PDB file of C-alpha atoms in Angstrom:
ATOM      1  CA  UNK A   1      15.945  33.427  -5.595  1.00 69.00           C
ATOM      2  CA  UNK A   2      13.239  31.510  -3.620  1.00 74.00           C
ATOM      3  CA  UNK A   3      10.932  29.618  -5.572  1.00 76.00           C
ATOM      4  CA  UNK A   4       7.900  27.332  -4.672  1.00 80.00           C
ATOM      5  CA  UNK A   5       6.854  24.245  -7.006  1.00 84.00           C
ATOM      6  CA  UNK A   6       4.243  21.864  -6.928  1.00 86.00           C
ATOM      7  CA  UNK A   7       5.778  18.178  -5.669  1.00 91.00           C
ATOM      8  CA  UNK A   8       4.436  15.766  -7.716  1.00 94.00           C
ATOM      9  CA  UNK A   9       5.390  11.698  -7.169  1.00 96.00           C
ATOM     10  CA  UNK A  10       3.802  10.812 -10.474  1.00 94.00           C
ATOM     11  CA  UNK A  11       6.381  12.728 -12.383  1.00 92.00           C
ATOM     12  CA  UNK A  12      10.285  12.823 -13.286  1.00 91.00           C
ATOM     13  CA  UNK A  13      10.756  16.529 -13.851  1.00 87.00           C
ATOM     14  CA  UNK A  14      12.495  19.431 -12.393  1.00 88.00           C
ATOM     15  CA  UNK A  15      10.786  22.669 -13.889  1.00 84.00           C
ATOM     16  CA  UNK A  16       9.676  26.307 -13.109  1.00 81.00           C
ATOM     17  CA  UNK A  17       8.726  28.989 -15.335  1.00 77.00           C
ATOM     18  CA  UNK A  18      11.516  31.491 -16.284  1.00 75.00           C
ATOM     19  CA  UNK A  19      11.618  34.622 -18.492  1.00 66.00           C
ATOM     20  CA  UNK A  20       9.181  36.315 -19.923  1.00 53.00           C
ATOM     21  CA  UNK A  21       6.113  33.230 -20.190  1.00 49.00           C
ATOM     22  CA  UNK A  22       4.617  33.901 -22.791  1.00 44.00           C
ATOM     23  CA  UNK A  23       1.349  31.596 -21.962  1.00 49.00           C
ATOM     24  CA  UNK A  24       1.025  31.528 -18.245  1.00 47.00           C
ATOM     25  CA  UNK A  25      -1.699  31.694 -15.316  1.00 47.00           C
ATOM     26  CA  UNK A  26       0.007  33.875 -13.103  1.00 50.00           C
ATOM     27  CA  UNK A  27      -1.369  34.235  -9.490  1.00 51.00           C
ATOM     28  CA  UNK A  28      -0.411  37.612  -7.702  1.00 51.00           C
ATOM     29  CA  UNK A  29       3.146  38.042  -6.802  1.00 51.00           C
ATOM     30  CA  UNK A  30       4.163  34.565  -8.317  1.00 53.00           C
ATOM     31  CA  UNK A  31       7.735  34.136  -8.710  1.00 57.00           C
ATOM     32  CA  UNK A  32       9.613  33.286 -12.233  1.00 59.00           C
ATOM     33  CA  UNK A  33      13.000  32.403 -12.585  1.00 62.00           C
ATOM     34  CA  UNK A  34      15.071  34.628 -14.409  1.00 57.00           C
ATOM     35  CA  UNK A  35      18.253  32.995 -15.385  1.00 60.00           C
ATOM     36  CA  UNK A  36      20.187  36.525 -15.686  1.00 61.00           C
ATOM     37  CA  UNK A  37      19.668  36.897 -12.489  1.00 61.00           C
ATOM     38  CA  UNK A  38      21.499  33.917 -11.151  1.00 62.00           C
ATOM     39  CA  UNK A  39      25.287  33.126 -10.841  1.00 59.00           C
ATOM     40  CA  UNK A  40      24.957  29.068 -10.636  1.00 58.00           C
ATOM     41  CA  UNK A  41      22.411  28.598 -13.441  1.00 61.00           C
ATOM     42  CA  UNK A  42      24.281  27.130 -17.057  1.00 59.00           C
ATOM     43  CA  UNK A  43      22.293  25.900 -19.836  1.00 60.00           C
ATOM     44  CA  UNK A  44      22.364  22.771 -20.394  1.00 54.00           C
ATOM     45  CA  UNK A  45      23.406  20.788 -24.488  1.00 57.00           C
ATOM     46  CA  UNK A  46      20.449  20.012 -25.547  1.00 51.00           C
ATOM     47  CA  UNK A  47      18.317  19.432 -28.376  1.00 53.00           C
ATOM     48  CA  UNK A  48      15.159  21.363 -26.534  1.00 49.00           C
ATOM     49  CA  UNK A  49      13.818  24.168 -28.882  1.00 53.00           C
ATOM     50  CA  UNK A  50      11.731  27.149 -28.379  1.00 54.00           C
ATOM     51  CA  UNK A  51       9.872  27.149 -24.801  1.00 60.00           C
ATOM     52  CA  UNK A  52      11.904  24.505 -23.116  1.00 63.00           C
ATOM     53  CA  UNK A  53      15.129  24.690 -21.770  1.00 69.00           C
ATOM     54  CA  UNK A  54      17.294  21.797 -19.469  1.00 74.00           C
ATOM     55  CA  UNK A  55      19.719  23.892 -17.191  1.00 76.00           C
ATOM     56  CA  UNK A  56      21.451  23.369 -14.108  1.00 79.00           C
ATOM     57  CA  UNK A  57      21.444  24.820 -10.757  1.00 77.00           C
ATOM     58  CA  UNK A  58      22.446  24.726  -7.021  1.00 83.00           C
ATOM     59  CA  UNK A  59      19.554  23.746  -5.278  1.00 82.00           C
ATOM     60  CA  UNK A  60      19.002  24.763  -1.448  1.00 82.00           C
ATOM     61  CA  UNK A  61      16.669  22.659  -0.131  1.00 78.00           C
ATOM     62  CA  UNK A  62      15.964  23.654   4.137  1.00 74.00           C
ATOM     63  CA  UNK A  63      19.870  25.145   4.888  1.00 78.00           C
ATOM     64  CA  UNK A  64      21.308  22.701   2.363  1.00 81.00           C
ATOM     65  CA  UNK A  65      22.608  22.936  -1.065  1.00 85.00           C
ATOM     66  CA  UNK A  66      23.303  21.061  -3.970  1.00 86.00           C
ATOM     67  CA  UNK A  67      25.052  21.679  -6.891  1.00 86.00           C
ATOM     68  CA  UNK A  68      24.500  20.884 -10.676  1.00 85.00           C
ATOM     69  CA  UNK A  69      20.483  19.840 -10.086  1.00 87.00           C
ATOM     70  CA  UNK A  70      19.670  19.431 -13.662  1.00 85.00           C
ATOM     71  CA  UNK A  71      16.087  21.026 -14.458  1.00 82.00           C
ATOM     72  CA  UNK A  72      13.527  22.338 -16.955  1.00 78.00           C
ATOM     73  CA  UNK A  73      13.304  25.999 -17.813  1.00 76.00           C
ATOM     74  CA  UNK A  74      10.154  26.999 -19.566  1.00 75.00           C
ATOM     75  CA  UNK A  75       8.948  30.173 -21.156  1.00 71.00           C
ATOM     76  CA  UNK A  76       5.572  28.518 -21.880  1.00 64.00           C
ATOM     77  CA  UNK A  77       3.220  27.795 -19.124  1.00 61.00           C
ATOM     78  CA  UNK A  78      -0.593  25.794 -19.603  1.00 60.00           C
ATOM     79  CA  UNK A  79      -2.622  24.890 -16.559  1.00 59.00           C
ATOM     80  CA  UNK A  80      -3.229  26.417 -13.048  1.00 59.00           C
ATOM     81  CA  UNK A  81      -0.366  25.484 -10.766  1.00 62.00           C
ATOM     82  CA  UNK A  82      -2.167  28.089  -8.190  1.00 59.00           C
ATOM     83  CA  UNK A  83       1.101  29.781  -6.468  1.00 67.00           C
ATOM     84  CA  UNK A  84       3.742  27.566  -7.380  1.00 71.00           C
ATOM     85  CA  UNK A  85       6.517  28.321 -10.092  1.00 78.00           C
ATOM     86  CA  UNK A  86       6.883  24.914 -11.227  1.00 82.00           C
ATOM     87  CA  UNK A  87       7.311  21.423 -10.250  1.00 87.00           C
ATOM     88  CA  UNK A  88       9.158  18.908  -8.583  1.00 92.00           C
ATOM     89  CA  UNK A  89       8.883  15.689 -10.298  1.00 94.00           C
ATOM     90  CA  UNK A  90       9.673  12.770  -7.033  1.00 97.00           C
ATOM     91  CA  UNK A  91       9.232   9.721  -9.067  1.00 96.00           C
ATOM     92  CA  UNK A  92      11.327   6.892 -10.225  1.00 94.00           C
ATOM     93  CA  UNK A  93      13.126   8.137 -13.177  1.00 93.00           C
ATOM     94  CA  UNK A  94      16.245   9.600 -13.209  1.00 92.00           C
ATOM     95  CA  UNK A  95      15.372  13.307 -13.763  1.00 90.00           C
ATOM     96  CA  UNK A  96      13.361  12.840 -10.563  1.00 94.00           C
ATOM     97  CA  UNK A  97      14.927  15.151  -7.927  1.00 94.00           C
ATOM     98  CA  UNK A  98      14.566  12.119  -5.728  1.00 94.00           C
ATOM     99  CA  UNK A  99      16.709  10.285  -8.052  1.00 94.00           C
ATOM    100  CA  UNK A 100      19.153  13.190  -8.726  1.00 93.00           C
ATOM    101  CA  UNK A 101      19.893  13.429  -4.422  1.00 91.00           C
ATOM    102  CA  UNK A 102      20.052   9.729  -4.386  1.00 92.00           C
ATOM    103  CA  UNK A 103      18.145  10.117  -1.042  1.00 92.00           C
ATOM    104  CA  UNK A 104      16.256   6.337  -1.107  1.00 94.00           C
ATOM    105  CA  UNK A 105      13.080   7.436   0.515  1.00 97.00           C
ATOM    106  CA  UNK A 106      11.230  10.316   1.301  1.00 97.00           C
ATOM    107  CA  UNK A 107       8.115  11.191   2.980  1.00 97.00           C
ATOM    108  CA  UNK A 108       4.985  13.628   3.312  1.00 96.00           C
ATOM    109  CA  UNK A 109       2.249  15.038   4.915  1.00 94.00           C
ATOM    110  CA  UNK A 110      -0.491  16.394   3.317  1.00 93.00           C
ATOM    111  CA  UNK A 111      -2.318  18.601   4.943  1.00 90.00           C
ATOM    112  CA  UNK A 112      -6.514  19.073   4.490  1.00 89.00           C
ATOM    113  CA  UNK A 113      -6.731  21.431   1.918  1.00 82.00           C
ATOM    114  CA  UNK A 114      -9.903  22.667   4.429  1.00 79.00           C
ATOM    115  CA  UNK A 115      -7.363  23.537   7.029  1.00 78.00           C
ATOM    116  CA  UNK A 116      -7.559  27.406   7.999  1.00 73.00           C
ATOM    117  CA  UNK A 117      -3.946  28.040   9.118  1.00 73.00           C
ATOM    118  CA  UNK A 118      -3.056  27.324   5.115  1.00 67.00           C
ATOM    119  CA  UNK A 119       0.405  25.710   7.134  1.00 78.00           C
ATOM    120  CA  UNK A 120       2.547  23.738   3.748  1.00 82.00           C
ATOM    121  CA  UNK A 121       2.658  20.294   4.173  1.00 88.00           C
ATOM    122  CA  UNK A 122       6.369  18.865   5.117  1.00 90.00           C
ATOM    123  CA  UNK A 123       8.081  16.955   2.519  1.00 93.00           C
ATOM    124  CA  UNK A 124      11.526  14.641   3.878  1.00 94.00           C
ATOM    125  CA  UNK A 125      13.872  13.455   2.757  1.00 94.00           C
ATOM    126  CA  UNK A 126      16.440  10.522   3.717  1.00 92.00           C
ATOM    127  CA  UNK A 127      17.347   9.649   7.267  1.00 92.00           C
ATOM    128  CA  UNK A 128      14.820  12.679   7.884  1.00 92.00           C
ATOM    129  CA  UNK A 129      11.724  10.654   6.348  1.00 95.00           C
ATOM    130  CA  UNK A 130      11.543   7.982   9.308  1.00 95.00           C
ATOM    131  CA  UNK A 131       8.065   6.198   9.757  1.00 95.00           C
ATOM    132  CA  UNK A 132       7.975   4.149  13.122  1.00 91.00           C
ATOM    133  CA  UNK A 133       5.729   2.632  15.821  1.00 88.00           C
ATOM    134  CA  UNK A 134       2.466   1.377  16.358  1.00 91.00           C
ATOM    135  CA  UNK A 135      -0.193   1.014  13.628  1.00 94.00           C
ATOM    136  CA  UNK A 136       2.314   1.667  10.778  1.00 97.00           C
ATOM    137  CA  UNK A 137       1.541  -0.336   7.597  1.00 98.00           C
ATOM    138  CA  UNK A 138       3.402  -1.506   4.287  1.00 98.00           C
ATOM    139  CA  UNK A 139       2.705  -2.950   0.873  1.00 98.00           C
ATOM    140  CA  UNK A 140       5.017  -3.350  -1.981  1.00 98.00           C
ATOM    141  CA  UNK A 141       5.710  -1.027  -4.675  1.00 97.00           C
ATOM    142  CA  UNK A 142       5.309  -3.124  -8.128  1.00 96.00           C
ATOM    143  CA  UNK A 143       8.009  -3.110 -10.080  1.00 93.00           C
ATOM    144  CA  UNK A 144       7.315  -0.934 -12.979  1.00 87.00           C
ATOM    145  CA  UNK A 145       8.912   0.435 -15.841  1.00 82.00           C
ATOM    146  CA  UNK A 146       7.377   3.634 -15.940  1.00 90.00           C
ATOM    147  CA  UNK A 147       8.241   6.840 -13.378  1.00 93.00           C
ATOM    148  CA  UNK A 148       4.769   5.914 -10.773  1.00 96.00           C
ATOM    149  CA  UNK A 149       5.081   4.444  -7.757  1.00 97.00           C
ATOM    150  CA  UNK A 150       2.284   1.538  -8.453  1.00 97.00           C
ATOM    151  CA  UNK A 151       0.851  -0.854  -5.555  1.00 97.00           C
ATOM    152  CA  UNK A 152      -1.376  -3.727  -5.536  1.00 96.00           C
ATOM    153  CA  UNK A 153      -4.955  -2.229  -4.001  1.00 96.00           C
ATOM    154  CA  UNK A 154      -6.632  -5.780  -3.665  1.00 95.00           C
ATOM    155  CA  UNK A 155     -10.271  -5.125  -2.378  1.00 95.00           C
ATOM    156  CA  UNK A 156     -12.011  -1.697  -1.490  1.00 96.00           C
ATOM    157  CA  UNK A 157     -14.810  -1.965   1.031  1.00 96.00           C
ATOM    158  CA  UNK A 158     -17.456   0.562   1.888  1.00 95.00           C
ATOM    159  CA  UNK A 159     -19.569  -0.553   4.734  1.00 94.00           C
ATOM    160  CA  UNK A 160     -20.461  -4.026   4.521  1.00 94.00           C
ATOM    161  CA  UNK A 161     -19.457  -4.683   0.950  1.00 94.00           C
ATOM    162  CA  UNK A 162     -16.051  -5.088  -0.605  1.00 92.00           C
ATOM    163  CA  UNK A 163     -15.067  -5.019  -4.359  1.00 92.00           C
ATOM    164  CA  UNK A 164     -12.104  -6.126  -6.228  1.00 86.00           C
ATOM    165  CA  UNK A 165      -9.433  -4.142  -7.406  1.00 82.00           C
ATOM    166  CA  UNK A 166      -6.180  -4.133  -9.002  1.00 81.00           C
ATOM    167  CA  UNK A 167      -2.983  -2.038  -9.427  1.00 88.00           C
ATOM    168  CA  UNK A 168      -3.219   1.643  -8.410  1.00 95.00           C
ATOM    169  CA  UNK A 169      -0.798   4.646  -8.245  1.00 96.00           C
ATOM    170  CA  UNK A 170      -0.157   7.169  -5.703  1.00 97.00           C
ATOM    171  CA  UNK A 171       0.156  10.109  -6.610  1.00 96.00           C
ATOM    172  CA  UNK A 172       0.393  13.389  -4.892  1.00 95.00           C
ATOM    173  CA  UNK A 173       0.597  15.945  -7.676  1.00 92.00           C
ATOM    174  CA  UNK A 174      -3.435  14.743  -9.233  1.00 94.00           C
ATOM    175  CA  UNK A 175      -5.991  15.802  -6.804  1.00 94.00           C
ATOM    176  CA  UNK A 176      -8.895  13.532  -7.405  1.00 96.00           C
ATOM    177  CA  UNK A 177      -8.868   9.534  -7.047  1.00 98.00           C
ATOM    178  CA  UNK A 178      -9.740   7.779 -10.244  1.00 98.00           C
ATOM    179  CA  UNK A 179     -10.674   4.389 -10.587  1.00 97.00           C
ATOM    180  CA  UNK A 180     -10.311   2.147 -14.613  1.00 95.00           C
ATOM    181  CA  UNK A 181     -13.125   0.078 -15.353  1.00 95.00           C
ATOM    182  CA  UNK A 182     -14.508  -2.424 -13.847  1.00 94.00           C
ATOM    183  CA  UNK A 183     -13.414  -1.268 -10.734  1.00 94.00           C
ATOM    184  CA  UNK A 184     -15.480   1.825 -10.549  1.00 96.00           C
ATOM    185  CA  UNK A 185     -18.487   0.984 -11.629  1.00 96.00           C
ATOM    186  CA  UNK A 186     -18.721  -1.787  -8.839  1.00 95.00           C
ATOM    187  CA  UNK A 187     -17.102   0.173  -6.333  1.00 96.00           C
ATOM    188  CA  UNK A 188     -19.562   2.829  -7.292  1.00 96.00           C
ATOM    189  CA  UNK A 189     -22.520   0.433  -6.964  1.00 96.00           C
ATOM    190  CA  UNK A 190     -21.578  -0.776  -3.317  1.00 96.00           C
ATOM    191  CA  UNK A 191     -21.159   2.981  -2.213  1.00 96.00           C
ATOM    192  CA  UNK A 192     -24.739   3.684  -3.621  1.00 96.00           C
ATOM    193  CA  UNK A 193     -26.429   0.250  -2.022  1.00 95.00           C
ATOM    194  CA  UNK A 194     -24.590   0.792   1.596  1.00 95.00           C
ATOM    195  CA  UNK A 195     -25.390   4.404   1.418  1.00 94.00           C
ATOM    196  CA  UNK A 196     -29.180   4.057   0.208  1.00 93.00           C
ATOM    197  CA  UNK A 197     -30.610   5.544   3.503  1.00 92.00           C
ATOM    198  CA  UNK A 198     -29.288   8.711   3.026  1.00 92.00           C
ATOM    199  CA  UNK A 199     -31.463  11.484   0.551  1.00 92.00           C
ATOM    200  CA  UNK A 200     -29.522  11.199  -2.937  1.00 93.00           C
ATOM    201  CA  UNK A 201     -28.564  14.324  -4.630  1.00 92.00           C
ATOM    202  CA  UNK A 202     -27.921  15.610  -8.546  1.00 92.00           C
ATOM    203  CA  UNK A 203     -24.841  14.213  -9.498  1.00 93.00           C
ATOM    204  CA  UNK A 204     -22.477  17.313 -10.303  1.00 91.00           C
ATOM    205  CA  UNK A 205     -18.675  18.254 -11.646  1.00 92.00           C
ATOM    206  CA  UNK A 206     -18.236  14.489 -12.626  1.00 93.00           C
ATOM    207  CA  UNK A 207     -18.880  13.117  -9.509  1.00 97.00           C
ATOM    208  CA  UNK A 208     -21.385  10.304 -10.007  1.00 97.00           C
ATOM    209  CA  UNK A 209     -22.492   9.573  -6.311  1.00 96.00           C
ATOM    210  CA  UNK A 210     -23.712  12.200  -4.398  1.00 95.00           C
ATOM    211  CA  UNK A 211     -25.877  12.653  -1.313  1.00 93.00           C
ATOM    212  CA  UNK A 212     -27.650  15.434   0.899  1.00 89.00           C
ATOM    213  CA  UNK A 213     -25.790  14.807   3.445  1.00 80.00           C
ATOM    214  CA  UNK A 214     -23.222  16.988   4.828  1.00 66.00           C
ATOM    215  CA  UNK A 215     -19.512  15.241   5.040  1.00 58.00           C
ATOM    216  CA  UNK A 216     -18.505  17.566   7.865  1.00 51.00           C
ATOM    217  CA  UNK A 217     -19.722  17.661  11.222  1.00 43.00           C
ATOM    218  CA  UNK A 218     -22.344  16.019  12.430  1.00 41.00           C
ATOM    219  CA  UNK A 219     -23.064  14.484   9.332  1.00 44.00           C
ATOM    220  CA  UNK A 220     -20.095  12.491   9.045  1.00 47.00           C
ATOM    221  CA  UNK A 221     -20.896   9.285  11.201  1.00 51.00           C
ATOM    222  CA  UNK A 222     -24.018   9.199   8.162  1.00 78.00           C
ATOM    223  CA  UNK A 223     -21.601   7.956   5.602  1.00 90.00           C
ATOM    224  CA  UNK A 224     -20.316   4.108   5.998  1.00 92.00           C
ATOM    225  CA  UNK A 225     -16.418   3.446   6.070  1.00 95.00           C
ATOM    226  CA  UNK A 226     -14.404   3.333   3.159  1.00 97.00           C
ATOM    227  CA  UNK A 227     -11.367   1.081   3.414  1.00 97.00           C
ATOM    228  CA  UNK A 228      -8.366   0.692   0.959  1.00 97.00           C
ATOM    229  CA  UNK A 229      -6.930  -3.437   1.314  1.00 97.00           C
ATOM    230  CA  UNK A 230      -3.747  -3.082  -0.290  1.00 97.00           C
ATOM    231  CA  UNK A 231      -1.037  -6.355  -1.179  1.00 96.00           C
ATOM    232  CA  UNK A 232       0.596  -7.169   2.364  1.00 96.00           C
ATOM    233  CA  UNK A 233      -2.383  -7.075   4.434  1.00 96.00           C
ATOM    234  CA  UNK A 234      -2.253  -3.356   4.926  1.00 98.00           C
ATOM    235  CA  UNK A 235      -5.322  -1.819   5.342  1.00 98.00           C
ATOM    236  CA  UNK A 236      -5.874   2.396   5.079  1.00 98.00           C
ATOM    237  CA  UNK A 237      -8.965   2.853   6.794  1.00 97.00           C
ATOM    238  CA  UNK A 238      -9.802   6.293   5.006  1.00 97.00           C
ATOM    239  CA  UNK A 239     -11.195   9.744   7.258  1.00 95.00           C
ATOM    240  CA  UNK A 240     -15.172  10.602   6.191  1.00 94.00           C
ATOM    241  CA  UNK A 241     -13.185  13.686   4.692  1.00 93.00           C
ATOM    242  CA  UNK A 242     -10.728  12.003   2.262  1.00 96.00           C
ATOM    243  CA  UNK A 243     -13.610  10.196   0.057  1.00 97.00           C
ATOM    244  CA  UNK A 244     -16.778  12.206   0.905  1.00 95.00           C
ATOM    245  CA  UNK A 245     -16.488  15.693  -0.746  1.00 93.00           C
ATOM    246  CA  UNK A 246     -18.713  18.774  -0.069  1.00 89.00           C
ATOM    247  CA  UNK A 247     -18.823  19.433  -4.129  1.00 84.00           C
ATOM    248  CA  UNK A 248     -19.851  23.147  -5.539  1.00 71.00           C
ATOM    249  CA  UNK A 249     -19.867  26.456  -3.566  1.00 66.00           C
ATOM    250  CA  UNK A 250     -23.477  26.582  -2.715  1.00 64.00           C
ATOM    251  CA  UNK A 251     -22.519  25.430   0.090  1.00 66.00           C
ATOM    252  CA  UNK A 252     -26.010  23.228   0.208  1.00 77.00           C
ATOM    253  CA  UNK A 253     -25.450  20.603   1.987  1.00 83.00           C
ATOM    254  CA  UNK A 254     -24.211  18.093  -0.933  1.00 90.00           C
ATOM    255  CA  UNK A 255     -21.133  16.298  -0.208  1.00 92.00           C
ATOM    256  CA  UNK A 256     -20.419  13.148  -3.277  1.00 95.00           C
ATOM    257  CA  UNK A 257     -18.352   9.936  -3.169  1.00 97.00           C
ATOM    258  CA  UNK A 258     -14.947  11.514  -4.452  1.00 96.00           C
ATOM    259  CA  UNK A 259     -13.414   9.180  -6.789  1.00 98.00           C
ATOM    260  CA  UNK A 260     -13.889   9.376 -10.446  1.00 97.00           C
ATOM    261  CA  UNK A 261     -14.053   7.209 -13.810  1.00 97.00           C
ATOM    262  CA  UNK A 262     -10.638   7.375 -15.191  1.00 96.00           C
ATOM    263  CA  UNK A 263     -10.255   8.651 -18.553  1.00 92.00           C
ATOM    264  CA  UNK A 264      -7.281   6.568 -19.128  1.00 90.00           C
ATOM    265  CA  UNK A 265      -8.023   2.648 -19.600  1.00 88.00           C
ATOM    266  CA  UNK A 266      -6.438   0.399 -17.144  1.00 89.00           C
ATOM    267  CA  UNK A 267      -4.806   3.483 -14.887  1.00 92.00           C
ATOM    268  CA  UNK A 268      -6.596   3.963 -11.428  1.00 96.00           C
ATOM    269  CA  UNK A 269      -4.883   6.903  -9.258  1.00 97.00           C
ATOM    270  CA  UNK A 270      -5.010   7.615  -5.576  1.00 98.00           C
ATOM    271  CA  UNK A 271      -4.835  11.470  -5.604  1.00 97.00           C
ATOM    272  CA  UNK A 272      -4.015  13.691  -2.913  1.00 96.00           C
ATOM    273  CA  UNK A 273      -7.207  14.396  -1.243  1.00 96.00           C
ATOM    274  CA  UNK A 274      -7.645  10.746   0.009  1.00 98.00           C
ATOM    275  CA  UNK A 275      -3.903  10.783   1.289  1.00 97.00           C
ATOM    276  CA  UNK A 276      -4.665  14.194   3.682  1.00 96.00           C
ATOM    277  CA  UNK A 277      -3.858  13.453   7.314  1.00 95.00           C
ATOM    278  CA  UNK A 278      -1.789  10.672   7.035  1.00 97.00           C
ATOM    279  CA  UNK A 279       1.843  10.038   6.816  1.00 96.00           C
ATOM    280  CA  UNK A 280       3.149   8.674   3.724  1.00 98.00           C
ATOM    281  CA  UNK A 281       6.910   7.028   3.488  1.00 98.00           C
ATOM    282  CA  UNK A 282       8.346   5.875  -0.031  1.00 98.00           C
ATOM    283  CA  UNK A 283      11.397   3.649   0.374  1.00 98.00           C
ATOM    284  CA  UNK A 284      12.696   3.645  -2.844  1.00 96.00           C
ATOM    285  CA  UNK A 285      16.073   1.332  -2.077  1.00 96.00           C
ATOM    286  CA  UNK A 286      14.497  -1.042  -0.346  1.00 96.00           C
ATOM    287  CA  UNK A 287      10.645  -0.799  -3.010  1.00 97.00           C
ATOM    288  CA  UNK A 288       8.533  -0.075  -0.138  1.00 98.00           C
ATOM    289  CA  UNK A 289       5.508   2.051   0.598  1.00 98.00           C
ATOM    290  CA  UNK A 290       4.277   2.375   4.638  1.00 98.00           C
ATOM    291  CA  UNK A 291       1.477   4.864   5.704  1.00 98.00           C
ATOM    292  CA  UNK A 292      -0.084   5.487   9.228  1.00 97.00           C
ATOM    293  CA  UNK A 293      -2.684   8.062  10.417  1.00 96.00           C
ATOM    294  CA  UNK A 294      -1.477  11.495  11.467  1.00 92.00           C
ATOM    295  CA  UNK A 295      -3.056  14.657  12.448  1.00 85.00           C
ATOM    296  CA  UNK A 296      -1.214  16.612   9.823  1.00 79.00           C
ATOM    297  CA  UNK A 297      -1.910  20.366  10.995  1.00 75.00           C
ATOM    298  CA  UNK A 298      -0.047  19.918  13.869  1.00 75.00           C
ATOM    299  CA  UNK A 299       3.073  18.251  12.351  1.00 66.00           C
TER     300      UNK A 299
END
């Protein structure tokens, strides 16, 4: 059966709901596995008890398959995955279906979540996830012992100033960008002084920085530049769009700095938002992340 899952680079598991859930949010005409109705699935030895089950399964990925994937079957669900069934886990461990395929790099798209046509965002793998020509950049992945794939963000500027950073993650399954302590408070600081022309706005949903200033349109040459230095001398000069949000459903005009306190000490994440329209390549042989700027809705 076709199934669609949530790929996530700042996790290790294989998983989609099967059976019966007995605690799920469960958009219209979402799929669930049921393992009677497959010939390829076998359970798994195991010492996983009630909801949680490791299986394995041929995979079909595009028009190829792959036998023996090793996955999570769960009949208990938490959390609003929106209309996927599960999730691909694409990180470092070995449960990752990256390091199942023993691909060595892979690459995305992400398309603006604004974007009308609702296209998916490719996802490639191995010789297909090629990143070439002008204006590419790279910066090291840290080693690391957990499954994220963790740079070195040295500096953030926003306009004229420029604060100091220090380790971040990518991560493509977390939508917002959070920032530990000290970091945010002083980038949050120089977004507030180099903004200070524009009319400030109730902070709202967490978002600490907010404006009356529309990040769309005309109103998106108002907002200074926001650009991520990472370790290399790579430089991702970010789109108004990927770190000015229009916040609420008002629809009134309020658009706030998107990037968050984290609430976990010492762990700053680059979510998916402020990776739209760009090209993202993870080369996991040689420990190697490159990005340049792409129109993603017409990849």
């Amino acid at each position: 059966m076709k199934l669609s899952a949530l790929a996530d680079t700042g996790g290790d598991l294989i998983w989609a709901k099967c059976g019966a859930c007995v605690r799920v949010l469960r958009a219209p005409g979402l799929a669930i596995l049921l393992p009677r109705q497959s010939s390829s699935l076998s359970k798994l030895p195991s010492r996983s008890e009630g909801y949680l089950h490791l299986s394995s399964e041929t995979v079909t990925l595009g028009g190829d398959a792959m036998d023996g994937v090793g996955f999570g079957c769960t009949t208990m669900s938490v959390g609003n995955f929106g209309r996927s069934s599960g999730l691909v886990g694409l990180g470092r461990w070995p449960l990752s279906l990256v390091s199942q395929l023993d691909v060595g790099a892979f690459s995305y798209f992400l398309i603006p979540y604004t974007d009308p046509t609702a296209k998916p965002s490719p996802l490639l793998f191995g010789s297909l996830a090629t990143l070439t020509g002008a204006g590419v950049q790279s910066t090291p992945l840290l080693p690391s012992v957990t499954t994220f794939y963790s740079v070195n963000l040295q500096s953030i500027s926003f306009g004229s100033a420029t604060t100091a950073c220090f380790g971040m993650v990518f991560d493509s399954g977390t939508t917002l960008t959070y920032l530990a302590e000290p970091a945010y408070t002083a980038a949050k600081d120089a977004v507030l002084q180099q903004a200070a022309a524009l009319p400030r706005a109730a902070n709202r949903h967490g978002f600490e920085a907010c404006f009356q200033a529309s990040a769309g349109g005309g109103g998106s040459g108002s907002f200074p530049a926001m650009v991520l230095h990472f370790d290399g001398g790579a430089d991702m000069a970010l789109p108004t769009a990927n770190y000015m949000l229009e916040v609420g459903a008002r629809r009134d005009g309020v658009s706030c700095w998107g990037v968050q306190r984290s609430p976990a000490a010492g762990t700053s994440i680059i979510g998916n938002i402020m990776q739209m329209n760009f090209h993202i390549r993870y080369d996991v042989d040689r420990s190697m992340l490159s990005f340049l700027p792409a129109n993603c809705s017409i990849v």
